[in-house]
Short mmCIF file of C-alpha atoms and ligand atoms in Angstrom, two decimals:
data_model
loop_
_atom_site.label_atom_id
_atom_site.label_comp_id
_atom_site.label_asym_id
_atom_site.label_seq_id
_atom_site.Cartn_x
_atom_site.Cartn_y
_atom_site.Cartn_z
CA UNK A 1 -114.12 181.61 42.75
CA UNK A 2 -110.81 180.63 41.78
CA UNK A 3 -110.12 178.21 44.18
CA UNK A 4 -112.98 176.18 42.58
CA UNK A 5 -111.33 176.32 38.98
CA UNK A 6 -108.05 175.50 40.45
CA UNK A 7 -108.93 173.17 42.68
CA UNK A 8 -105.82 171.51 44.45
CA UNK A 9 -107.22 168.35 44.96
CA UNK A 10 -107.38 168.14 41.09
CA UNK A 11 -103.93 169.31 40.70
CA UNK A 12 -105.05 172.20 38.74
CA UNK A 13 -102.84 175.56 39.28
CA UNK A 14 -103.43 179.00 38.72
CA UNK A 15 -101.10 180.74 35.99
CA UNK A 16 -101.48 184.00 34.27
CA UNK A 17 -97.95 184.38 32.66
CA UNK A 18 -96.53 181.21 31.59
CA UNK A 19 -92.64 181.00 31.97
CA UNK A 20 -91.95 182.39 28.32
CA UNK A 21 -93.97 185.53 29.36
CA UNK A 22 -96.91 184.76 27.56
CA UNK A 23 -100.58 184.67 28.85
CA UNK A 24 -101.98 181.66 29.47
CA UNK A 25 -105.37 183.11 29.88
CA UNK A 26 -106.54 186.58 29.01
CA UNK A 27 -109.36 187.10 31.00
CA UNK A 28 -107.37 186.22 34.30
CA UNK A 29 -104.89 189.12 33.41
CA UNK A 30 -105.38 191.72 36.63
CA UNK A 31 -106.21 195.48 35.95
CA UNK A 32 -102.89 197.27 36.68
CA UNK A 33 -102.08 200.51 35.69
CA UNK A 34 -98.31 200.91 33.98
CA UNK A 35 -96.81 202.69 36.61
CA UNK A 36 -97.70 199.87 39.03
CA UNK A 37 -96.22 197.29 37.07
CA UNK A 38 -92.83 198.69 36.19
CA UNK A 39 -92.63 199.36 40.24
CA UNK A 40 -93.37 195.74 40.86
CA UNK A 41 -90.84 194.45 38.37
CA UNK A 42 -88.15 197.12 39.27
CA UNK A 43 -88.60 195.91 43.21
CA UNK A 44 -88.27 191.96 42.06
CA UNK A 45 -84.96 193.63 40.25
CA UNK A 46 -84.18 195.28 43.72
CA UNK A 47 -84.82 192.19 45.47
CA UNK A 48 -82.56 190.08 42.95
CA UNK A 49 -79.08 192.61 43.28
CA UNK A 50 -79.51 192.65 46.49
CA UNK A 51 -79.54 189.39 47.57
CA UNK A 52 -76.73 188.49 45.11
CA UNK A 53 -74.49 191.39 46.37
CA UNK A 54 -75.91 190.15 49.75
CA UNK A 55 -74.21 186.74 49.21
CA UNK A 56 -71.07 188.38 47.90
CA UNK A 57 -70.79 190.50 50.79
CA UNK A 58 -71.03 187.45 53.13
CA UNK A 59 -68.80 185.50 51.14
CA UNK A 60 -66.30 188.35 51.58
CA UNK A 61 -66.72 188.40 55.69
CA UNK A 62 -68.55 191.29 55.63
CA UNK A 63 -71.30 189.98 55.94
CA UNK A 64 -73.25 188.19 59.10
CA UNK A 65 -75.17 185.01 57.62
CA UNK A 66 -77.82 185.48 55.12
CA UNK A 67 -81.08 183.80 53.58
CA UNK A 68 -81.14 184.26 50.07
CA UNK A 69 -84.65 184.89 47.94
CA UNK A 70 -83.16 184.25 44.61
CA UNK A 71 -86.09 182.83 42.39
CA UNK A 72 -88.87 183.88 45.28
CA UNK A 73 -89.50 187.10 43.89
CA UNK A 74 -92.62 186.97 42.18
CA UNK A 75 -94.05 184.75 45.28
CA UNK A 76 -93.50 188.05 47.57
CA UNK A 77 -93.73 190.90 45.14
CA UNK A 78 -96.86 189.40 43.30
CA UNK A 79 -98.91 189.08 47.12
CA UNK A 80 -97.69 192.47 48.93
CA UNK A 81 -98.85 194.60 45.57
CA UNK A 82 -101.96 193.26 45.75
CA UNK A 83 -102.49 195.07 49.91
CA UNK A 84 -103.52 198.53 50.76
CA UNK A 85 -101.63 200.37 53.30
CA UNK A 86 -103.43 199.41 56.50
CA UNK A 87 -103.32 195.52 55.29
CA UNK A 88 -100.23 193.77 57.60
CA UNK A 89 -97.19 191.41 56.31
CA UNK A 90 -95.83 188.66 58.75
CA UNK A 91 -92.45 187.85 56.97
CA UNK A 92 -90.76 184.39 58.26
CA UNK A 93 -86.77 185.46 56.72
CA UNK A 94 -86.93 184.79 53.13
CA UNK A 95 -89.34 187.61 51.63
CA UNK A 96 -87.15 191.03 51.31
CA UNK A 97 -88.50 191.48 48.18
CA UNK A 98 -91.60 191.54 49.55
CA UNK A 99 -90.66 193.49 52.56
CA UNK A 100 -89.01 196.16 50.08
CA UNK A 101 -92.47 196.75 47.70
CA UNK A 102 -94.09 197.41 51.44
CA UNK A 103 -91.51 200.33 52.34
CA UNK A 104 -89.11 198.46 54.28
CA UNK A 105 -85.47 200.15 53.24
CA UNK A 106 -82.96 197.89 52.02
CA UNK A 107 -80.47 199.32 54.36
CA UNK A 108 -82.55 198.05 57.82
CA UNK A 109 -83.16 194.72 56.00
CA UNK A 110 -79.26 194.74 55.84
CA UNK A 111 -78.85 195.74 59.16
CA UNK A 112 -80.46 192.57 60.52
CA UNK A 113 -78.22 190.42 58.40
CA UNK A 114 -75.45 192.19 59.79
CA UNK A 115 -76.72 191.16 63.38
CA UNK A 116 -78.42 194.76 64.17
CA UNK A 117 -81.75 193.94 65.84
CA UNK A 118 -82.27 197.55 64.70
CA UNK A 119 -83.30 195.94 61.71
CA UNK A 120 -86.55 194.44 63.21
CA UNK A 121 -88.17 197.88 64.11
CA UNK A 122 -89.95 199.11 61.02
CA UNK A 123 -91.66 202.44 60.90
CA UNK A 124 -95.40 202.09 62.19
CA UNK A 125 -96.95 202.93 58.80
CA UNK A 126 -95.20 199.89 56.71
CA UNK A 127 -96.69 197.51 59.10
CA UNK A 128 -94.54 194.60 58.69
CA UNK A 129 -94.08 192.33 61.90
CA UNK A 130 -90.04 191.55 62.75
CA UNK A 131 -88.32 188.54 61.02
CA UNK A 132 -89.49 185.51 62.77
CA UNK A 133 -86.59 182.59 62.54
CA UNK A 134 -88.80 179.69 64.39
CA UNK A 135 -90.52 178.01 61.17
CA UNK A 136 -94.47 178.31 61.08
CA UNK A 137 -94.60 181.00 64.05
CA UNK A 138 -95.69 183.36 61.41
CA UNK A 139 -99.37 181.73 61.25
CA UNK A 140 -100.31 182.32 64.86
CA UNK A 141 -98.73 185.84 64.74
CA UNK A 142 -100.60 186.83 61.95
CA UNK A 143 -103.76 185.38 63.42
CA UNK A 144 -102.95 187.06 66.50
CA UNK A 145 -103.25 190.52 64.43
CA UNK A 146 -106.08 189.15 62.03
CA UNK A 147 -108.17 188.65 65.13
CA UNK A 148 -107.14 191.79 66.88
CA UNK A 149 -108.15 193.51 63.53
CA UNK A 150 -111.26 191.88 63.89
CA UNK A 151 -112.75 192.61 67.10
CA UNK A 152 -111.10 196.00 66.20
CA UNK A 153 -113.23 195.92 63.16
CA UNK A 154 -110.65 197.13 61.32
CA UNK A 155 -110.96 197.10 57.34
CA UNK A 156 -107.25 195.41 56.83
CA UNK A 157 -105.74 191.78 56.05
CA UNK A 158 -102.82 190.11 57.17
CA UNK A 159 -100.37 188.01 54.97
CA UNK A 160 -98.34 185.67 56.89
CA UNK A 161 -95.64 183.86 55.20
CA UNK A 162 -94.64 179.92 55.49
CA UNK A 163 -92.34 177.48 53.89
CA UNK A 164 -93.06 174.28 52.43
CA UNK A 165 -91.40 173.10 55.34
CA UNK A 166 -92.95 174.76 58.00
CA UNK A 167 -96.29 172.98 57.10
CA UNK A 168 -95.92 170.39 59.05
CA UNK A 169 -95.05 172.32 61.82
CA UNK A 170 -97.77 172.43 64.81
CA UNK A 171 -97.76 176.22 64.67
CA UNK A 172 -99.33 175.78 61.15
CA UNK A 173 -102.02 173.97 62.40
CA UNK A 174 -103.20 175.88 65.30
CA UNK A 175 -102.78 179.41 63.19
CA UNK A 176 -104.75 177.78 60.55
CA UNK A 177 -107.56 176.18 62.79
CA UNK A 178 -107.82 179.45 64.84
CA UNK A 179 -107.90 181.58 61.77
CA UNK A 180 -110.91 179.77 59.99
CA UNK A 181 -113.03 178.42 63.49
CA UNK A 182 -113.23 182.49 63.71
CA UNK A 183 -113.35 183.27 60.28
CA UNK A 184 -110.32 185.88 60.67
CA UNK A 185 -108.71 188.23 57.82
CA UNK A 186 -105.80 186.05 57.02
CA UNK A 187 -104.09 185.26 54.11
CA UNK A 188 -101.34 182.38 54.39
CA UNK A 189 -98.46 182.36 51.63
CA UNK A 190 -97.00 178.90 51.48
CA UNK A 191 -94.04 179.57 49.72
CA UNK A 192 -93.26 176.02 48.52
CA UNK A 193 -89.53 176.49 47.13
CA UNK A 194 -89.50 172.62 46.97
CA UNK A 195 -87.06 172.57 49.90
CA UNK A 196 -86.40 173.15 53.51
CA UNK A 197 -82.64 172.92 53.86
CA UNK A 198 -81.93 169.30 52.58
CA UNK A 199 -85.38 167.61 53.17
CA UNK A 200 -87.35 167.75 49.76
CA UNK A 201 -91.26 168.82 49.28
CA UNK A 202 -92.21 165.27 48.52
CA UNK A 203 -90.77 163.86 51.75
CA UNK A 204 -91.99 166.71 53.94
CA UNK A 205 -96.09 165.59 53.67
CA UNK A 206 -98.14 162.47 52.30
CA UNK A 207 -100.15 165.27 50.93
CA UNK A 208 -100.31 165.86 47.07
CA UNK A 209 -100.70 169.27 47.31
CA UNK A 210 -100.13 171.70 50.79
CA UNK A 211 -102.80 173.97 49.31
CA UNK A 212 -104.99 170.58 49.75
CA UNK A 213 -104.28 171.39 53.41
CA UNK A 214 -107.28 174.08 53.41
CA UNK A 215 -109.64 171.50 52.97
CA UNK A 216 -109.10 169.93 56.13
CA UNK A 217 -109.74 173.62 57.77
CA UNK A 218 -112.90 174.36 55.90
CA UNK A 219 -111.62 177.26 54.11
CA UNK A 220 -110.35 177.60 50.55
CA UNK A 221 -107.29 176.58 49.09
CA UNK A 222 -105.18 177.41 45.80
CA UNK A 223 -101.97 176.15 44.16
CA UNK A 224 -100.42 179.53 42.24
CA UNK A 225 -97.64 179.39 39.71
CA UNK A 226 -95.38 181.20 42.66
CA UNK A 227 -92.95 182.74 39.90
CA UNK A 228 -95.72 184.39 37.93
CA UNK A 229 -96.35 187.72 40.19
CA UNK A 230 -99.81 188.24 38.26
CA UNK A 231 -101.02 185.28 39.08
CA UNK A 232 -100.13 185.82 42.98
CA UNK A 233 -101.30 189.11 42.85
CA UNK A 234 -105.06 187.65 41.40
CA UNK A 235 -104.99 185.02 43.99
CA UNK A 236 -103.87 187.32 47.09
CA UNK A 237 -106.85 190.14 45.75
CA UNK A 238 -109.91 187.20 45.65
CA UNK A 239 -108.70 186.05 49.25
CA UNK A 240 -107.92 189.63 49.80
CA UNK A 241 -111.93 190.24 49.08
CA UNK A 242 -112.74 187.03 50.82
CA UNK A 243 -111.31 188.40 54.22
CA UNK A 244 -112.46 191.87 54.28
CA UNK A 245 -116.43 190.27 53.61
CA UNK A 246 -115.82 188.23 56.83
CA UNK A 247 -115.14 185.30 55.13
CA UNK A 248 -112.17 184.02 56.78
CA UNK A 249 -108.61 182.56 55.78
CA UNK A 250 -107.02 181.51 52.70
CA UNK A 251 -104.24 179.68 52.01
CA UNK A 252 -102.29 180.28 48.67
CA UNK A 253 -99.60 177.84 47.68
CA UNK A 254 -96.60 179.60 45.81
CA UNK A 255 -94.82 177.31 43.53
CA UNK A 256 -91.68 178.78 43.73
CA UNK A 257 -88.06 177.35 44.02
CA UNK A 258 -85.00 178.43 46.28
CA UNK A 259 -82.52 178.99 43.62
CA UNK A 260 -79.59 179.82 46.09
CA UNK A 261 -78.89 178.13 49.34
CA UNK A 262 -80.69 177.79 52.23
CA UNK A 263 -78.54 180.29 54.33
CA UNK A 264 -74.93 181.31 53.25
CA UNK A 265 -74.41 178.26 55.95
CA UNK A 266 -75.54 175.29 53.15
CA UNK A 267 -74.11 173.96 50.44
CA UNK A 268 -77.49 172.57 47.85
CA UNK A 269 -74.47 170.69 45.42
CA UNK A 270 -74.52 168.41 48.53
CA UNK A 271 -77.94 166.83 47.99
CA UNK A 272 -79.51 168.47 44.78
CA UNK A 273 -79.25 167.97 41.29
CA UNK A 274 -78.13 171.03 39.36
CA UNK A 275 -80.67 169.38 36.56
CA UNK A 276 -83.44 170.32 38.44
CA UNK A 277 -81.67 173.72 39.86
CA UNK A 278 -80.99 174.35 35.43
CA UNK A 279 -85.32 173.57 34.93
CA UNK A 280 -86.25 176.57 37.36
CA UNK A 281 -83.43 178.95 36.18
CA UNK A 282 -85.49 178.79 33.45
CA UNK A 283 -88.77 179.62 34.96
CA UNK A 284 -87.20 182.45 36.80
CA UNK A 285 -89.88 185.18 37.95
CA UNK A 286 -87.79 188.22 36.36
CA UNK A 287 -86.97 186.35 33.01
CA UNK A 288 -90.72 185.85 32.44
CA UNK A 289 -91.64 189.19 34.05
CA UNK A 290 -89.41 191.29 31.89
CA UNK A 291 -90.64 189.48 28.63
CA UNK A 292 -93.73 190.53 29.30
CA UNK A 293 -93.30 194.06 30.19
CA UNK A 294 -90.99 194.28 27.03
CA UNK A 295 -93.47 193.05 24.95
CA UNK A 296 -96.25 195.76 26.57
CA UNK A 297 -93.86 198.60 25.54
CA UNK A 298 -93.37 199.19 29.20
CA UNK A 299 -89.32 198.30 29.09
CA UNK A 300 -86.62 197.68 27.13
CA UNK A 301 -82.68 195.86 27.28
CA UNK A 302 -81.48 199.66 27.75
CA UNK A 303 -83.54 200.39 30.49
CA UNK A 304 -82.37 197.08 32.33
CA UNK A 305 -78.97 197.78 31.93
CA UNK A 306 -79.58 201.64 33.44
CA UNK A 307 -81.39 199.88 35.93
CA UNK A 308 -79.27 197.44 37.10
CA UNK A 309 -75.97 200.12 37.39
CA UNK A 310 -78.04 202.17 39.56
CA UNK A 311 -79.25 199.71 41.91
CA UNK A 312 -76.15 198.20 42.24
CA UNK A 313 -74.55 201.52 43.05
CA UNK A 314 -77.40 202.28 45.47
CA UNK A 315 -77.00 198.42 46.81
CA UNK A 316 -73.31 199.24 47.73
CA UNK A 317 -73.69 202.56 48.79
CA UNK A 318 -76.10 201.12 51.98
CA UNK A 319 -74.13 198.16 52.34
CA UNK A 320 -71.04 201.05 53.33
CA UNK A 321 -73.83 202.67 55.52
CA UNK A 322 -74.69 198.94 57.26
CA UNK A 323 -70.98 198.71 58.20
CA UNK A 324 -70.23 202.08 59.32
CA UNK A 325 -72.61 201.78 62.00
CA UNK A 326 -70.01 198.81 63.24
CA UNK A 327 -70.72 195.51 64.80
CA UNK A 328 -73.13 195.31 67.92
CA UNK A 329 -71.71 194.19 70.92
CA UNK A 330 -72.62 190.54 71.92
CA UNK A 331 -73.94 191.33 74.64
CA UNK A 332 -77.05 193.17 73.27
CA UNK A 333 -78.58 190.25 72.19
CA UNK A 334 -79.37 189.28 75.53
CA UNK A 335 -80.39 192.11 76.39
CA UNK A 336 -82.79 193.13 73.59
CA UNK A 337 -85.70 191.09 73.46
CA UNK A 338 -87.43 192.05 76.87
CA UNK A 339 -87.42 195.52 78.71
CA UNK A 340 -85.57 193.62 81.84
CA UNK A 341 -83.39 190.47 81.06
CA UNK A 342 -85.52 187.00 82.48
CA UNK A 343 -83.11 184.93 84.61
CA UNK A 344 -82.21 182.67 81.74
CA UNK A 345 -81.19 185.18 80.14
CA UNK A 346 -79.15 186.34 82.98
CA UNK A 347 -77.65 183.13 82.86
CA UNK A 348 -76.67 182.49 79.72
CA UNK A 349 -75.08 186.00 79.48
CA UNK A 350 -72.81 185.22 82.97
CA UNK A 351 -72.21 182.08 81.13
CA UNK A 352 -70.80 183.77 78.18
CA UNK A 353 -68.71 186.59 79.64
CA UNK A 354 -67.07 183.03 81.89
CA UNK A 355 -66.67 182.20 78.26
CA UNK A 356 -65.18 185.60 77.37
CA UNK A 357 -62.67 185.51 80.06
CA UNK A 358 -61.57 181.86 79.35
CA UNK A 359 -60.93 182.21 76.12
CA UNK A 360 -58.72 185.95 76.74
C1 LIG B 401 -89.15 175.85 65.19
C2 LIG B 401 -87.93 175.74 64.33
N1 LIG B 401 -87.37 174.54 64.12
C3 LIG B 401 -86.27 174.43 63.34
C4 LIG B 401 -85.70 175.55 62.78
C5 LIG B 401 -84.46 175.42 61.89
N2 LIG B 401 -84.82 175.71 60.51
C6 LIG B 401 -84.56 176.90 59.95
S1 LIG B 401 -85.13 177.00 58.38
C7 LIG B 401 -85.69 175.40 58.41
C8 LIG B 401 -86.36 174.81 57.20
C9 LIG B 401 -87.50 175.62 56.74
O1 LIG B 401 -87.98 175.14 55.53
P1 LIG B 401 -89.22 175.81 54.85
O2 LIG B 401 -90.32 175.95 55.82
O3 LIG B 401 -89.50 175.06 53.62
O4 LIG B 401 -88.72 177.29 54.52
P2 LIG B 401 -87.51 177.75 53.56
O5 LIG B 401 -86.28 177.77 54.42
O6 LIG B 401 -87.42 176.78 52.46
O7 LIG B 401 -87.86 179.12 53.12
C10 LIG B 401 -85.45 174.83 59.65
C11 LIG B 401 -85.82 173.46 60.01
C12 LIG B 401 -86.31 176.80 63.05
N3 LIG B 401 -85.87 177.94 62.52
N4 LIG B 401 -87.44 176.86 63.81
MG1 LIG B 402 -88.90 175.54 51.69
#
């Protein structure tokens, strides 16, 4: 089992593609077919232009705010590649690439950054939950489905999604706990990008590793090179095979790295070091990614460059589609999250129209 060669108490991680593109280990390379690869890399290339154009957009007020994936790709593309169609994804709000590879269209992922709760309803058959905001609710969610899958006894998995942060949140605990006292189908994705806004990985836990955390759960745990999408994809197919034999949870650490901000709301200059921003450019998912493809015979600099000018066309083109359909009127969100408004609700809308008519 993999988690026993990599144990994370050791501080031994799992790589497949080191961060020049080469294999570390040949035997550990998964079985993909061409076709499959090239769609994985050209949806981490997806991912990229649009969350840079995303940013730009923003940054032009056309935009509503925004959490950028840059240098997450491989964490999201890497797991979701790896499920079947019946298998579930529990995004928190950093995985479009992710949610892209499943079926989501770029344009409703836009349309929630532009403040279009339209955005949350994906077709039935991509099975992706909405983007949850509050940190670690993912894990309860997605045991929530794991176990209705179970009694069910339904043949899928669920991925639920997690920051670095959002492990030491008491919603990671109880998801966790839950998940492995029943032995449900759940896979958690740590995505460790090494920071939640300004509070670094190594003050956010005592803990060496937060793939050590499975230990305390009774249910494996692994520490995966997060940028390396073979390696992710190995590590989400083993706990993939783990689940479906009734074997309970897994929880994957992705050592990734937020190369952008945390929203288009933060500034990183503030309290990082661009040394340590200039060490992960390096290790960037699609650098390593593309190497290796290259040197497979399955790409090439001309392709990338075709590639890239029609994405970014296509990336435009449904940005102009997000803001024809025009801004939603405030008032909607209050009114959209339950079939009648709760009197909370009801008061915090009166509030705001008071607020509307002061302000006229
Ligand atoms: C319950 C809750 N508390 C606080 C916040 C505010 N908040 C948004 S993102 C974030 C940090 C999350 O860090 P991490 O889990 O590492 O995820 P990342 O943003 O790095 O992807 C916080 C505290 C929130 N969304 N939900
Ligand atoms: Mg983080």
């Amino acid at each position: 089992m993999l988690s026993k060669k990599f144990d994370p108490l050791k501080g031994k991680i799992l790589e497949v593609l080191n961060y020049k593109g080469e294999i570390v280990d040949e035997k550990l390379v998964p079985k993909l077919d061409d076709d499959k690869l090239i769609e994985m890399y050209k949806t981490m290339l997806l991912g990229r232009i649009a969350d840079i154009k995303a940013l730009q957009y923003q940054r032009q007020g056309r935009m509503l705010t925004y959490a950028p994936i840059k240098g997450q790709e491989a964490a999201q593309v890497g797991v979701v590649a790896a499920l079947e169609q019946q298998d579930w994804m529990v995004p928190a709000f950093r995985e479009m690439a992710g949610m892209l590879y499943r079926g989501a269209s770029l344009k409703q992922l836009y349309l929630y950054w532009y403040g279009n709760e339209e955005g949350s309803r994906f077709e039935k058959d991509v099975r992706i939950l909405p983007i949850s905001v509050p940190i670690a609710s993912q894990i309860n969610h997605g045991a929530g489905v794991a176990y209705a899958s179970k009694i069910l006894d339904k043949k899928e998995v669920v991925v639920a999604y997690v920051g670095d942060g959002g492990t030491s949140h008491g919603e990671f605990h109880e998801g966790v706990n839950f998940a492995a006292v029943l032995d449900l189908p759940l896979i958690v994705i740590i995505q460790n990008n090494q920071w939640a806004i300004s509070t670094p990985r190594e003050t956010q836990t005592k803990a060496k590793t937060l793939a050590q955390k499975a230990v305390g759960y009774g249910i494996p745990g692994i520490q995966v090179d997060g940028n390396d999408p073979l390696a992710m994809y190995i590590a989400t197919e083993e706990a993939k095979k783990r689940a479906l034999k009734g074997e309970g949870p897994t929880i994957i650490e992705a050592l990734t790295y937020r190369l952008g901000p945390h929203t288009t709301s933060d500034d990183p200059t503030i309290y990082r070091d661009q040394k340590e921003v200039d060490y992960w450019e390096e290790r960037d998912p699609l650098k390593r990614f593309k190497i290796y493809l290259i040197n497979k015979g399955l790409w090439s600099e001309e392709q990338e460059e075709k590639e890239t000018k029609e994405v970014t066309d296509y990336v435009n083109k449904t940005f102009k589609e997000v803001e024809a359909t025009g801004l939603i009127d405030l008032e909607e969100t209050f009114k959209y999250t339950y079939a009648e408004m709760t009197p909370d609700l009801q008061e915090q809308l009166d509030d705001y129209k008071a607020y509307l008519k002061e302000v006229e």
